[in-house]
Tab-separated table of C-alpha atoms in Angstrom:
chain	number	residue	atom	x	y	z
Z	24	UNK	CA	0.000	0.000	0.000
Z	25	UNK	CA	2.707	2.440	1.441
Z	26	UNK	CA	4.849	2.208	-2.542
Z	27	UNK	CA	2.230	2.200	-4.856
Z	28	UNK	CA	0.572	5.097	-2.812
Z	29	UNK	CA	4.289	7.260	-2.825
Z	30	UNK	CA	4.312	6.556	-6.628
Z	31	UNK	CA	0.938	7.449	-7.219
Z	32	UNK	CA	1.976	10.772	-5.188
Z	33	UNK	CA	4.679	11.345	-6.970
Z	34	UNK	CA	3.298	10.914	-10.663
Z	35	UNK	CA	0.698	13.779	-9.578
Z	36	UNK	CA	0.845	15.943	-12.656
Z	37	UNK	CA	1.589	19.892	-11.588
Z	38	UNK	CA	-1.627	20.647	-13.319
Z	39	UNK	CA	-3.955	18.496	-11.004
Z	40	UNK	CA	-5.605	20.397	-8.771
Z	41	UNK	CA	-5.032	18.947	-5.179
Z	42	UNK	CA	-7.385	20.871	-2.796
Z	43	UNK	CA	-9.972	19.693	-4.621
Z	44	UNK	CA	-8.606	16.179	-3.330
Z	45	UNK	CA	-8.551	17.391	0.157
Z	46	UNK	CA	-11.675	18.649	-0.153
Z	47	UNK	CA	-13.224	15.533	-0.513
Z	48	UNK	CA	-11.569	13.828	1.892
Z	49	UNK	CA	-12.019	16.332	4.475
Z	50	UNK	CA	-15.790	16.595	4.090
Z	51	UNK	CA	-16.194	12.728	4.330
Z	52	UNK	CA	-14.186	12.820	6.754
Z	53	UNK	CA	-16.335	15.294	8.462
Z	54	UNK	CA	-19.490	13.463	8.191
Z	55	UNK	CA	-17.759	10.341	9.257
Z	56	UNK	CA	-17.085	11.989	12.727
Z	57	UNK	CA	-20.427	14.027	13.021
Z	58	UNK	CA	-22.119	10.428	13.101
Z	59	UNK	CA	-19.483	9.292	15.795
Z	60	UNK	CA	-20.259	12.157	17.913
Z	61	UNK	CA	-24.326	12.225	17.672
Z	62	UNK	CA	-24.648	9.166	17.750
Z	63	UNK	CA	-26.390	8.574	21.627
Z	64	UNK	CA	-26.578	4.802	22.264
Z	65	UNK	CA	-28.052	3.249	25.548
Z	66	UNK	CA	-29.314	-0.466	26.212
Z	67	UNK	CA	-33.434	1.515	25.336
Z	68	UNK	CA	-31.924	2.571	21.425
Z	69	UNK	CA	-29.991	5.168	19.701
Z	70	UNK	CA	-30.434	8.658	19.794
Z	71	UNK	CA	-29.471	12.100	18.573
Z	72	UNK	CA	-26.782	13.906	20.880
Z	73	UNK	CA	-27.908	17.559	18.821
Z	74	UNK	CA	-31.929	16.305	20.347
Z	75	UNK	CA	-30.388	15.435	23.990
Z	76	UNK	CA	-28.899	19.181	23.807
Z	77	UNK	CA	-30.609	21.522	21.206
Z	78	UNK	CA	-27.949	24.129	21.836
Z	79	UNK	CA	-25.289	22.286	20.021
Z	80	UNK	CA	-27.669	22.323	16.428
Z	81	UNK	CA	-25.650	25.426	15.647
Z	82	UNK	CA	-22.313	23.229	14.735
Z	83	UNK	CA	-24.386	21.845	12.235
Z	84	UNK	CA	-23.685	25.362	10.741
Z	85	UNK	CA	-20.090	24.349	10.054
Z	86	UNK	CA	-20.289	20.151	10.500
Z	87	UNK	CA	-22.517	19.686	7.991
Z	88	UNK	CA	-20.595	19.538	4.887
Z	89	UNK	CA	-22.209	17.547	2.432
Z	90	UNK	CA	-22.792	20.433	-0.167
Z	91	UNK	CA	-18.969	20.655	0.122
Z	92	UNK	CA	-18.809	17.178	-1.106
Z	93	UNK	CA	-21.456	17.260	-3.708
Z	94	UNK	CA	-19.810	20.707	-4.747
Z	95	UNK	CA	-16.237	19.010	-5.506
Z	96	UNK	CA	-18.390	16.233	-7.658
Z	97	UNK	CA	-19.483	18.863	-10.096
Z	98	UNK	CA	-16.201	19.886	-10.788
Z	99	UNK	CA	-15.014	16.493	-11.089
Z	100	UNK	CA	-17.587	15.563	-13.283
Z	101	UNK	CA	-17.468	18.490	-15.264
Z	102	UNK	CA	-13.584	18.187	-16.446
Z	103	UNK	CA	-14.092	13.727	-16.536
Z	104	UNK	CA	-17.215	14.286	-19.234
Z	105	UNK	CA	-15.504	17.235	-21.059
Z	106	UNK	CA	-12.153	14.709	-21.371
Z	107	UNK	CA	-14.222	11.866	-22.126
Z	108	UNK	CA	-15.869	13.638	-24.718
Z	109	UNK	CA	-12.877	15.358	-26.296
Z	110	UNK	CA	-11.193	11.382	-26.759
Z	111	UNK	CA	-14.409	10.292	-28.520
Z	112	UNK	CA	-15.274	12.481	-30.703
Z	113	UNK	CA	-16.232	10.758	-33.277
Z	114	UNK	CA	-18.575	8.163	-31.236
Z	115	UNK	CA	-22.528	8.930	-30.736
Z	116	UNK	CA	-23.212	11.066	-28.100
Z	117	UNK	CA	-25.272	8.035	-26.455
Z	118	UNK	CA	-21.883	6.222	-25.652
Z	119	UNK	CA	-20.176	8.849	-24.543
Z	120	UNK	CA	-23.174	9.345	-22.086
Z	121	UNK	CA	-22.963	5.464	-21.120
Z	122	UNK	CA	-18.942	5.168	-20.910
Z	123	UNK	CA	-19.063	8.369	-18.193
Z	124	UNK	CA	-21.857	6.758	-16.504
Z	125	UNK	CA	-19.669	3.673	-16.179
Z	126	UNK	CA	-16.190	5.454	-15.534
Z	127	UNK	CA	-17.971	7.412	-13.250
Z	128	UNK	CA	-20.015	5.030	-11.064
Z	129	UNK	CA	-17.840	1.933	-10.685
Z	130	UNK	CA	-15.831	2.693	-7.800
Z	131	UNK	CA	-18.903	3.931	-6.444
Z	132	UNK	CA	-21.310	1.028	-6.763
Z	133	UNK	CA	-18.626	-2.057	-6.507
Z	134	UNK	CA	-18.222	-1.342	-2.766
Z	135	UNK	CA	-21.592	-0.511	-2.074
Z	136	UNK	CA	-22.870	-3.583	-4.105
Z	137	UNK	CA	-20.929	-6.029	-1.733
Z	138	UNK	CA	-22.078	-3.902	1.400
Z	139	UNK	CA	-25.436	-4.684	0.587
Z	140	UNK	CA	-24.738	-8.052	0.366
Z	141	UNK	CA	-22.797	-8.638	3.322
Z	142	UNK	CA	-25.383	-6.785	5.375
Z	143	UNK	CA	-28.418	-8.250	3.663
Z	144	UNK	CA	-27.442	-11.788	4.121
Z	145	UNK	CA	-26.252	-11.115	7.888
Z	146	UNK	CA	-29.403	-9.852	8.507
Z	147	UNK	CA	-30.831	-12.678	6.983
Z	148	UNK	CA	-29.463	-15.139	9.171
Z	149	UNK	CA	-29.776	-13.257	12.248
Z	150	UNK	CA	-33.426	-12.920	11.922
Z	151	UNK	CA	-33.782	-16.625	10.357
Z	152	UNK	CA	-32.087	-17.518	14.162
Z	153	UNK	CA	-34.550	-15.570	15.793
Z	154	UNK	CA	-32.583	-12.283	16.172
Z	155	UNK	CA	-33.302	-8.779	15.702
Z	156	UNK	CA	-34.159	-7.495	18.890
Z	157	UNK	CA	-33.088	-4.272	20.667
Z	158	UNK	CA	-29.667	-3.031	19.032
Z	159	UNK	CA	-29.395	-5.381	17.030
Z	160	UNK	CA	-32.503	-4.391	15.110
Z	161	UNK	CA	-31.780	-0.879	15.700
Z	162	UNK	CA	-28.378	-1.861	13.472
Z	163	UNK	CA	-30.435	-3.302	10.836
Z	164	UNK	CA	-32.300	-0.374	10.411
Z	165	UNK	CA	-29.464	2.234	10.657
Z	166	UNK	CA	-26.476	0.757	8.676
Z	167	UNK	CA	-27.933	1.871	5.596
Z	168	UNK	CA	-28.975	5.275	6.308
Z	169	UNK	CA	-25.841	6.613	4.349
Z	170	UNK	CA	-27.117	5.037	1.462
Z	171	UNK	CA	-28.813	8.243	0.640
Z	172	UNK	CA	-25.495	9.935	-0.197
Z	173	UNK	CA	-24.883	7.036	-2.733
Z	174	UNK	CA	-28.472	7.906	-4.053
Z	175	UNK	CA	-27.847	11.987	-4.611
Z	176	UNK	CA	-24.677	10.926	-6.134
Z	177	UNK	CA	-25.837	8.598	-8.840
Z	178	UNK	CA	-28.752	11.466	-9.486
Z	179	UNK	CA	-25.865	14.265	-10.355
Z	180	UNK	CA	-23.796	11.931	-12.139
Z	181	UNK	CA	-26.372	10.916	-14.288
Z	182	UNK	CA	-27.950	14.744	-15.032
Z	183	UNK	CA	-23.843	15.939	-15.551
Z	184	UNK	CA	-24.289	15.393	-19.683
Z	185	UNK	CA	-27.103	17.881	-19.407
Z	186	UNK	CA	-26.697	20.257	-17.157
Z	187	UNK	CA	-23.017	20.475	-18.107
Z	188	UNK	CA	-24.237	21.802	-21.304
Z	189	UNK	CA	-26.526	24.059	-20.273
Z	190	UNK	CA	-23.551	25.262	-17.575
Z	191	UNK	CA	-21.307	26.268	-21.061
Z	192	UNK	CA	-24.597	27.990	-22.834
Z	193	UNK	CA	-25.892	30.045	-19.970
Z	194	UNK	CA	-23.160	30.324	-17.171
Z	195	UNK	CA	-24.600	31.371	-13.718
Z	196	UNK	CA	-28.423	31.758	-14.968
Z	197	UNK	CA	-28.246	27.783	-15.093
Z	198	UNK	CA	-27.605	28.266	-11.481
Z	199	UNK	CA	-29.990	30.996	-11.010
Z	200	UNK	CA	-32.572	28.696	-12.457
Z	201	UNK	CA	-32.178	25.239	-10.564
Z	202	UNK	CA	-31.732	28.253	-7.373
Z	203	UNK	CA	-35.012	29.556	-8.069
Z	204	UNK	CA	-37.375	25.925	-8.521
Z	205	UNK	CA	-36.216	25.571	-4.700
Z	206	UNK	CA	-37.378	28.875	-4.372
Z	207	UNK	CA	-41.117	27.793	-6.027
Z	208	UNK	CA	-40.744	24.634	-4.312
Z	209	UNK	CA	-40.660	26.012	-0.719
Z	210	UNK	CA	-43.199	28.593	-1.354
Z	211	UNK	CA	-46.038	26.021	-2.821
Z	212	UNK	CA	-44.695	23.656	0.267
Z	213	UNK	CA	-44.980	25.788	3.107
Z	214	UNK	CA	-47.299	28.843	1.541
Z	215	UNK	CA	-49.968	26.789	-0.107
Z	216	UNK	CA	-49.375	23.231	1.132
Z	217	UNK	CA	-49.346	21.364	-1.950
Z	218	UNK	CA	-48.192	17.944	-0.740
Z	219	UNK	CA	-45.151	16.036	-2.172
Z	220	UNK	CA	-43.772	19.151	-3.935
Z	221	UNK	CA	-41.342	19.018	-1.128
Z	222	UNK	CA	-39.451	16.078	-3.198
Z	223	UNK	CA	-38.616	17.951	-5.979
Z	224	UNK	CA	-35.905	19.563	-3.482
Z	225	UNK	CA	-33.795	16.715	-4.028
Z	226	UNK	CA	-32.998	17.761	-7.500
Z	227	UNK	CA	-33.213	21.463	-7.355
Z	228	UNK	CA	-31.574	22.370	-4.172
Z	229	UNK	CA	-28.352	19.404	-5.044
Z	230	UNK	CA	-28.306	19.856	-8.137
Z	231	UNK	CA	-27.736	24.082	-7.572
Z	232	UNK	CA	-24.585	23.156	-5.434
Z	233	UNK	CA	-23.425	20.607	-8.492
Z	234	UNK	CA	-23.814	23.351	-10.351
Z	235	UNK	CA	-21.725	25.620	-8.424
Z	236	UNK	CA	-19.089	22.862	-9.389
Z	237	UNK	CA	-18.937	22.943	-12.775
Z	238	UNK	CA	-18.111	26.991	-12.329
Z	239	UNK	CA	-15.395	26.418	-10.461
Z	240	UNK	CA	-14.155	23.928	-12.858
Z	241	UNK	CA	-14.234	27.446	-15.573
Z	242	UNK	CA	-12.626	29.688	-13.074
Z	243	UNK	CA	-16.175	31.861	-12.648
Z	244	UNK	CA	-16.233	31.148	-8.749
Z	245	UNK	CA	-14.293	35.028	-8.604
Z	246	UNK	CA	-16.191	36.754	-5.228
Z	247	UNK	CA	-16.368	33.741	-2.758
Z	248	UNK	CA	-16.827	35.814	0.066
Z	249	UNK	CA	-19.753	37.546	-1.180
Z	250	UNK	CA	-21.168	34.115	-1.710
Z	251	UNK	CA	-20.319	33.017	1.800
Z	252	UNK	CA	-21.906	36.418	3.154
Z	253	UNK	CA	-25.156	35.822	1.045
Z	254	UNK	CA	-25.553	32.290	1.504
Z	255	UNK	CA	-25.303	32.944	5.673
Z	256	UNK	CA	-27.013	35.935	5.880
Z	257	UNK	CA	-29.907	33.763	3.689
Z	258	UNK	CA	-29.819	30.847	6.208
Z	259	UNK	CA	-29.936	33.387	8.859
Z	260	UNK	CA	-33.294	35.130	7.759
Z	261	UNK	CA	-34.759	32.133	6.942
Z	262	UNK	CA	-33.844	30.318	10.241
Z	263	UNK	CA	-34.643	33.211	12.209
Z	264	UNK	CA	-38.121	34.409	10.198
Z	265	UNK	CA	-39.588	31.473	7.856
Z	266	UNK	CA	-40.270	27.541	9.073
Z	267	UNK	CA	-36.645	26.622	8.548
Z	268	UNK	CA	-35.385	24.586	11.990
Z	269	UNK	CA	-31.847	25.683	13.335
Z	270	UNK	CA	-30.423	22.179	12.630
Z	271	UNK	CA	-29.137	21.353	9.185
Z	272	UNK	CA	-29.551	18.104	9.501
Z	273	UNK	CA	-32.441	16.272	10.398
Z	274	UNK	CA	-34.099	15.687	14.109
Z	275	UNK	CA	-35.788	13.073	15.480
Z	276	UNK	CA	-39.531	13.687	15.383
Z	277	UNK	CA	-39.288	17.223	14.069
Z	278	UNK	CA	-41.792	18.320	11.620
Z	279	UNK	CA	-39.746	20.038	9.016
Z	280	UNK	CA	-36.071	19.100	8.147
Z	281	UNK	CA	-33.586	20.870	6.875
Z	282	UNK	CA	-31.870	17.852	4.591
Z	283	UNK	CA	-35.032	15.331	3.869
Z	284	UNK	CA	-36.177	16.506	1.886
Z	285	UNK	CA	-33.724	19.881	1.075
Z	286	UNK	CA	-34.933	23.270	1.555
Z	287	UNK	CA	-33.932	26.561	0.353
Z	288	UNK	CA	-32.437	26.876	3.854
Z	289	UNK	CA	-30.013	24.189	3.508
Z	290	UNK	CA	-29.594	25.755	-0.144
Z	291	UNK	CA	-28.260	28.630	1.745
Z	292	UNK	CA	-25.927	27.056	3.936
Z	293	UNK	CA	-24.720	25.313	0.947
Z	294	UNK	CA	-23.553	28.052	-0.582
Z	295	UNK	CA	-21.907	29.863	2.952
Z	296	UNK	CA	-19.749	26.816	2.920
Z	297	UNK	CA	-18.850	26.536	-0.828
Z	298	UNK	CA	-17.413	30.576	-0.469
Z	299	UNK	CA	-15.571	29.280	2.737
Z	300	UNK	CA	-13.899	26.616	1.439
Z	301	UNK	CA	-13.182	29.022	-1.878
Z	302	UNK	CA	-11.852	31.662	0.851
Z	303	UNK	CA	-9.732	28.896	2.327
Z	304	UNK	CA	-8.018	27.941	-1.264
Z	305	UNK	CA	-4.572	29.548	-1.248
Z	306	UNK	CA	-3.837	28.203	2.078
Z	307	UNK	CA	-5.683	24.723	1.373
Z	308	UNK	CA	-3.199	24.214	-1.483
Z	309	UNK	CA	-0.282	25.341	0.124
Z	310	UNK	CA	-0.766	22.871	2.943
Z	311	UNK	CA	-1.774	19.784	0.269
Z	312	UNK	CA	1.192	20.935	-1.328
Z	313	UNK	CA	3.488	19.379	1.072
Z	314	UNK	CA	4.537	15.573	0.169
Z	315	UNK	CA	3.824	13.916	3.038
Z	316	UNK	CA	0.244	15.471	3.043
Z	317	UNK	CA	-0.663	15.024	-0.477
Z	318	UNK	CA	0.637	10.800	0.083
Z	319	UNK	CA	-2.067	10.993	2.952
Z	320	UNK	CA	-4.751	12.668	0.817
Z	321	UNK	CA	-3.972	10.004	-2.188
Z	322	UNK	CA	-4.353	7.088	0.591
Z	323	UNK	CA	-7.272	8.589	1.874
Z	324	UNK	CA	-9.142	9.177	-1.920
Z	325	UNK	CA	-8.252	5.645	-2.627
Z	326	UNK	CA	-10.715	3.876	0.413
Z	327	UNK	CA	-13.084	6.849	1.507
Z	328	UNK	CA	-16.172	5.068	-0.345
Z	329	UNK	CA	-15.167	1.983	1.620
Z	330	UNK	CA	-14.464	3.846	4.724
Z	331	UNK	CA	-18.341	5.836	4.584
Z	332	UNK	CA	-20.183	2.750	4.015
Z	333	UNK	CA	-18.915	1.282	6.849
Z	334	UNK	CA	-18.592	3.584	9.501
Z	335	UNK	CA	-22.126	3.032	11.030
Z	336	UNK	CA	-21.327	-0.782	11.098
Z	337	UNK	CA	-18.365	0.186	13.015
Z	338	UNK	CA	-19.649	2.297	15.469
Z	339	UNK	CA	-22.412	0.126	16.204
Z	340	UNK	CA	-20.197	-2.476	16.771
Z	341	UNK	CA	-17.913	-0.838	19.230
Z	342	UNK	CA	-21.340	-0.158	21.036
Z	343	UNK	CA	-22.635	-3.830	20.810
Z	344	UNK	CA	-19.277	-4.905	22.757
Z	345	UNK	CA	-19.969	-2.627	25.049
Z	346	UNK	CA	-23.551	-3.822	25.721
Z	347	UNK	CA	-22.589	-7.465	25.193
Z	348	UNK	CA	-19.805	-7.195	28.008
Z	349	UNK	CA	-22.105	-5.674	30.425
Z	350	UNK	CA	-20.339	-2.061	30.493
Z	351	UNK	CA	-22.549	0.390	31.748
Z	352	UNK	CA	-23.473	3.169	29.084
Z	353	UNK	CA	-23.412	6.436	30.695
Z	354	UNK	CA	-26.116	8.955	30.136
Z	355	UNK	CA	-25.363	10.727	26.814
Z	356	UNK	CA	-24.274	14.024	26.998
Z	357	UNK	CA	-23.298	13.019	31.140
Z	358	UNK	CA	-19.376	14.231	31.967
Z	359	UNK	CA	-18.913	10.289	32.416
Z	360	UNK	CA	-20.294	10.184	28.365
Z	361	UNK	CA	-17.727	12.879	27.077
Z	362	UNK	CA	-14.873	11.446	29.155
Z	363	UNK	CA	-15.894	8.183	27.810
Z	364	UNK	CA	-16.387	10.078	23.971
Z	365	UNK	CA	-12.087	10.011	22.795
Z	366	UNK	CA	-12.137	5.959	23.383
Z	367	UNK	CA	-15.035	5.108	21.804
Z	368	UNK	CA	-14.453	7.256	18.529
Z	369	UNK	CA	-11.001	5.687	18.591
Z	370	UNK	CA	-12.338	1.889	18.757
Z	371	UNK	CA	-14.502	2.620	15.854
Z	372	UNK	CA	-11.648	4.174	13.922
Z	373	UNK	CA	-10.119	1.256	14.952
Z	374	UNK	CA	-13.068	-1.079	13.950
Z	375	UNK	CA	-13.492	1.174	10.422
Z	376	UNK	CA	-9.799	0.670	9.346
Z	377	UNK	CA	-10.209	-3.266	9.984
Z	378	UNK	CA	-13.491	-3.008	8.044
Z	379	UNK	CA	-11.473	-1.107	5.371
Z	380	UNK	CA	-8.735	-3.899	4.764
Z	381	UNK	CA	-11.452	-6.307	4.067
Z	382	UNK	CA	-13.342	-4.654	1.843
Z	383	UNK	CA	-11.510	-1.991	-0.106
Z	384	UNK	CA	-9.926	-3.814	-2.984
Z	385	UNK	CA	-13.634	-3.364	-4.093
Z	386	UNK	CA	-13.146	0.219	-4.860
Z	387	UNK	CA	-9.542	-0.358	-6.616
Z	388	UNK	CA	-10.725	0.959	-10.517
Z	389	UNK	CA	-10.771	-1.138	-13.683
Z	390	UNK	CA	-9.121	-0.423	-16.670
Z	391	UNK	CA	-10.138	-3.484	-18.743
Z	392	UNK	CA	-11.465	-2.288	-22.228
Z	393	UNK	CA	-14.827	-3.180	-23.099
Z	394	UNK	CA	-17.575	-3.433	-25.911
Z	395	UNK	CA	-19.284	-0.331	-27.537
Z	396	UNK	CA	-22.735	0.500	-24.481
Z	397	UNK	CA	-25.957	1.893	-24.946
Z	398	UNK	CA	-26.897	5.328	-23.476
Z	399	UNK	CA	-30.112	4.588	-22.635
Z	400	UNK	CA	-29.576	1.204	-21.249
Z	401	UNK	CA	-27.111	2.766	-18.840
Z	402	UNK	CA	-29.671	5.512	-17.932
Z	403	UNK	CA	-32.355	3.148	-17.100
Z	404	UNK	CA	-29.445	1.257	-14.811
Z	405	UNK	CA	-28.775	4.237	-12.905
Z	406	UNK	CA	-32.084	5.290	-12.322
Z	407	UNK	CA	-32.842	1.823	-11.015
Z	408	UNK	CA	-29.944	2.083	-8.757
Z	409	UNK	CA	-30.764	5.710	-7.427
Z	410	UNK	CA	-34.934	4.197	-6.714
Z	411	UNK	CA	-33.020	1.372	-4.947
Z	412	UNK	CA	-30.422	2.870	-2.804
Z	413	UNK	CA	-32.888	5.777	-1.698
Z	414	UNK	CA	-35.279	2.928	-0.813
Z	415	UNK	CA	-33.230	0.648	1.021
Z	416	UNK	CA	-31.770	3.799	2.951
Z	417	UNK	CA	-35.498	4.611	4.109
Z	418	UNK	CA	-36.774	0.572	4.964
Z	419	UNK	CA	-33.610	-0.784	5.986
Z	420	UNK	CA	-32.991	-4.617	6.904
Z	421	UNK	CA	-34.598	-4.677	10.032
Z	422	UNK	CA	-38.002	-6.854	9.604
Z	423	UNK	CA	-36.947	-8.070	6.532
Z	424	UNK	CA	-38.955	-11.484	6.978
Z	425	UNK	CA	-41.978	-9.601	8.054
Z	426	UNK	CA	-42.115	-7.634	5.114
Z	427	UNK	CA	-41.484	-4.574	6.230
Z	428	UNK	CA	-41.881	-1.178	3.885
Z	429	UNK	CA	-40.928	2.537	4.468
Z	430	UNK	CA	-42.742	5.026	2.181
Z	431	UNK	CA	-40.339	5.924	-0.789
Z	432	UNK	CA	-42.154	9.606	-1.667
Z	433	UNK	CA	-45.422	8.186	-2.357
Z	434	UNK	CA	-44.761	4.882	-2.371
Z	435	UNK	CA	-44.174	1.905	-0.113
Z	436	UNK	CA	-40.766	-0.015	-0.672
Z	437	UNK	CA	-39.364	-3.344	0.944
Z	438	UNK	CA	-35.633	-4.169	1.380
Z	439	UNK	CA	-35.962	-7.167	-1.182
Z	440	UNK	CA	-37.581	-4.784	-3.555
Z	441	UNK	CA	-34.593	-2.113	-2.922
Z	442	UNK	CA	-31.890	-4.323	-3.424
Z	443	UNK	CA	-33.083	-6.156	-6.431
Z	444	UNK	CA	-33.949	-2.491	-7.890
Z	445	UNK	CA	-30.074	-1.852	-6.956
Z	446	UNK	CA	-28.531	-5.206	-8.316
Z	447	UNK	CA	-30.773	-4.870	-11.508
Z	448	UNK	CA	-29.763	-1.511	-12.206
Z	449	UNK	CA	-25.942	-1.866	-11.549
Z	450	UNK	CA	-25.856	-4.779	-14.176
Z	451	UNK	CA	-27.455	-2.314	-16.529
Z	452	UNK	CA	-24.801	0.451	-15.495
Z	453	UNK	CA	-21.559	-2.134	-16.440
Z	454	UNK	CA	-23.766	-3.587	-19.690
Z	455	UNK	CA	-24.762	-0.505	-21.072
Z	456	UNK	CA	-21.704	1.668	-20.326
Z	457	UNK	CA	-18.942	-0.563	-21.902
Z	458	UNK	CA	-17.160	1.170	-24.423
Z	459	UNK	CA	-13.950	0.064	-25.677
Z	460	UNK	CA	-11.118	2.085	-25.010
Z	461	UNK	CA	-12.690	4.391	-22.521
Z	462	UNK	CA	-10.739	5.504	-19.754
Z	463	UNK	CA	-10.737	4.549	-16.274
């Protein structure tokens, strides 16, 4: 690992453009240890350290850094399509489509493929032997929450093609409009109640941040701090005046969240932390500039799929033990829970790393050539895999031999259903993105 990672380090072309790398770390690496810390177990369930004490929702202001993540995507995806596109020009604009799809998406849906396996046939057996019980079936329902991510992914990968192009023809009114249907949507949700309008925020408010993405990737990102001022003082006013809850992420039992579905709130916030992380640039580089730093940011890149699917398994696990041996939990949010905080964090590190060496050579890339693909075979595979993920993130695998659904939108969904949607569609994905001579 320690070679090939030095010499992958050291091949880095001048022209690459690292903080963007360290950006995508970091903000994984953020929501890896935002879970760690909320999570509240006791021997009753799991609960929500920011619902325990409401005062600490504010660090969601700065902890919750998905748009930063989702942000770096659209510039990735803006300069992988424009490359792929420039090396087949003469190919049908259909497999282009279908070889980025499949470039794109198989480091992404390898590892999550075998998580679902491993966790769906666990939780197979364990309820076949009469399991499922208190944590345990609190596990089966939680391990896949961060399937969601994989879900909003596959959605801007797959809309890249055309909202890439309308990026080059109209610049920041592309922006502007995706910016304004969140708008719409959260007036007709909250000012007229029309119901399920609400889901629409899933594409407008992400797909505004993508956006944001493929700007940077032309250079027009020029004031960030008067985005970062506009996007805080908009979460402010809307926080402070409209239905918008302080958190930005979501609450147990509250009746409007911030992330699920999006609202023009979190849009907001989005944008603070995209001019932040802009502000942050020159020193961002400097610092990923240094060898040993840019070695750790190409190890990192190279399992942090692996790493996020798994870090729920691992915390829960460190949190079984604990139950299994008979420790006492403290209280969450107790001084004996904080000065117990450092060593559990560290055991699921721990636990995550071990997780890691088992299952990363899943997200090692291809580069075996492969037959000419279909465009619209591969778009039907990804939209089966972004209906399956989202659904298997809501249900779970707890109850699976009971049947149990979760509403999907509008629409009930089991675990079997979810997965099969998400096997079905990934086979679609590899068939109908092969294209000889495409590169990894």
């Amino acid at each position: 690992m320690g070679s090939s990672v030095r010499e992958l380090a050291e091949a880095t072309p001048d022209t690459r453009d690292r903080y963007v790398d360290l950006l995508r770390v970091a903000s994984l690496g953020t929501v890896v240890l935002g879970h760690w810390l909320m999570a509240a177990v006791t021997a009753d369930g799991v609960g929500n350290l920011l619902a325990i004490v409401p005062q600490l929702q504010l660090l969601t202001w700065a902890l919750q850094i998905m748009p930063v993540f989702f942000f770096v995507g659209g510039f990735s995806h803006a300069l992988s399509y424009r490359s792929l596109r420039r090396n087949r020009q003469d190919g049908p604009e259909g497999s282009v489509y279908a070889a980025f799809l499949r470039a794109r998406l198989r480091r992404l849906l390898r590892p999550t493929m075998v998580f679902i396996g491993v966790w769906g046939a666990a939780a197979l057996i364990i309820q076949l032997l009469g399991g499922g019980s208190g944590l345990t079936g609190v596990t089966l329902r939680l391990v896949t929450q961060p399937l969601w991510f994989i879900g909003i992914y596959l959605a801007m990968v797959a809309f890249t093609p055309p909202l890439l192009r309308l990026h080059e023809r109209y610049g920041w009114a592309a922006f502007g409009a995706l910016a304004a249907g969140a708008v719409a949507v959260d007036a007709l949700r909250f000012g007229l109640g029309v119901p399920y309008v609400e889901f629409l925020n899933f594409a407008f408010v992400w797909l505004a941040v993508h956006q944001l993405g493929f700007l940077r990737a032309d250079g027009r990102l020029r004031l960030p701090a008067a985005l970062a001022v506009t996007g805080l003082a908009g979460a402010v006013a809307l926080v402070a005046l409209g239905p918008y809850p302080l958190s930005m992420v979501g609450m147990p039992g509250e009746k409007v969240s911030n992330m699920a579905p999006p609202t023009l709130a979190l849009l907001c916030h989005g944008l603070w932390l995209v001019g932040a992380v802009e502000l942050l640039r020159g020193p961002g580089a400097r610092f990923v500039g240094r060898p040993r730093v840019w070695r750790t940011v190409v190890a990192a890149n190279g399992i942090a799929m692996t790493a996020f699917l798994w870090h729920l398994t691992a915390m829960l696990g460190v949190y079984g033990v604990l139950l299994a041996t008979g420790a006492t939990l403290p209280d969450p949010a107790s001084p004996a829970w904080l000065a117990q905080t450092p060593l559990r964090i560290a055991a699921a590190a721990v636990l995550t790393a071990a997780l890691v060496a088992a299952f990363r050579t899943f997200e090692r890339p291809s580069t075996a050539p492969a037959a000419p693909g279909s465009g619209p075979l591969a778009a039907l595979g990804v939209t089966c895999c972004l209906l399956g993920v989202l659904g298997l993130s809501t249900v779970g695998f707890a109850g699976l031999l009971e049947g149990r659904s979760a509403m999907l939108i509008a629409f009930p969904v089991t675990a079997p259903v979810a997965v099969a949607m998400t096997l079905v569609g990934w086979l679609l994905v590899e068939r109908g993105g092969r294209l000889r001579g495409a590169p990894a």
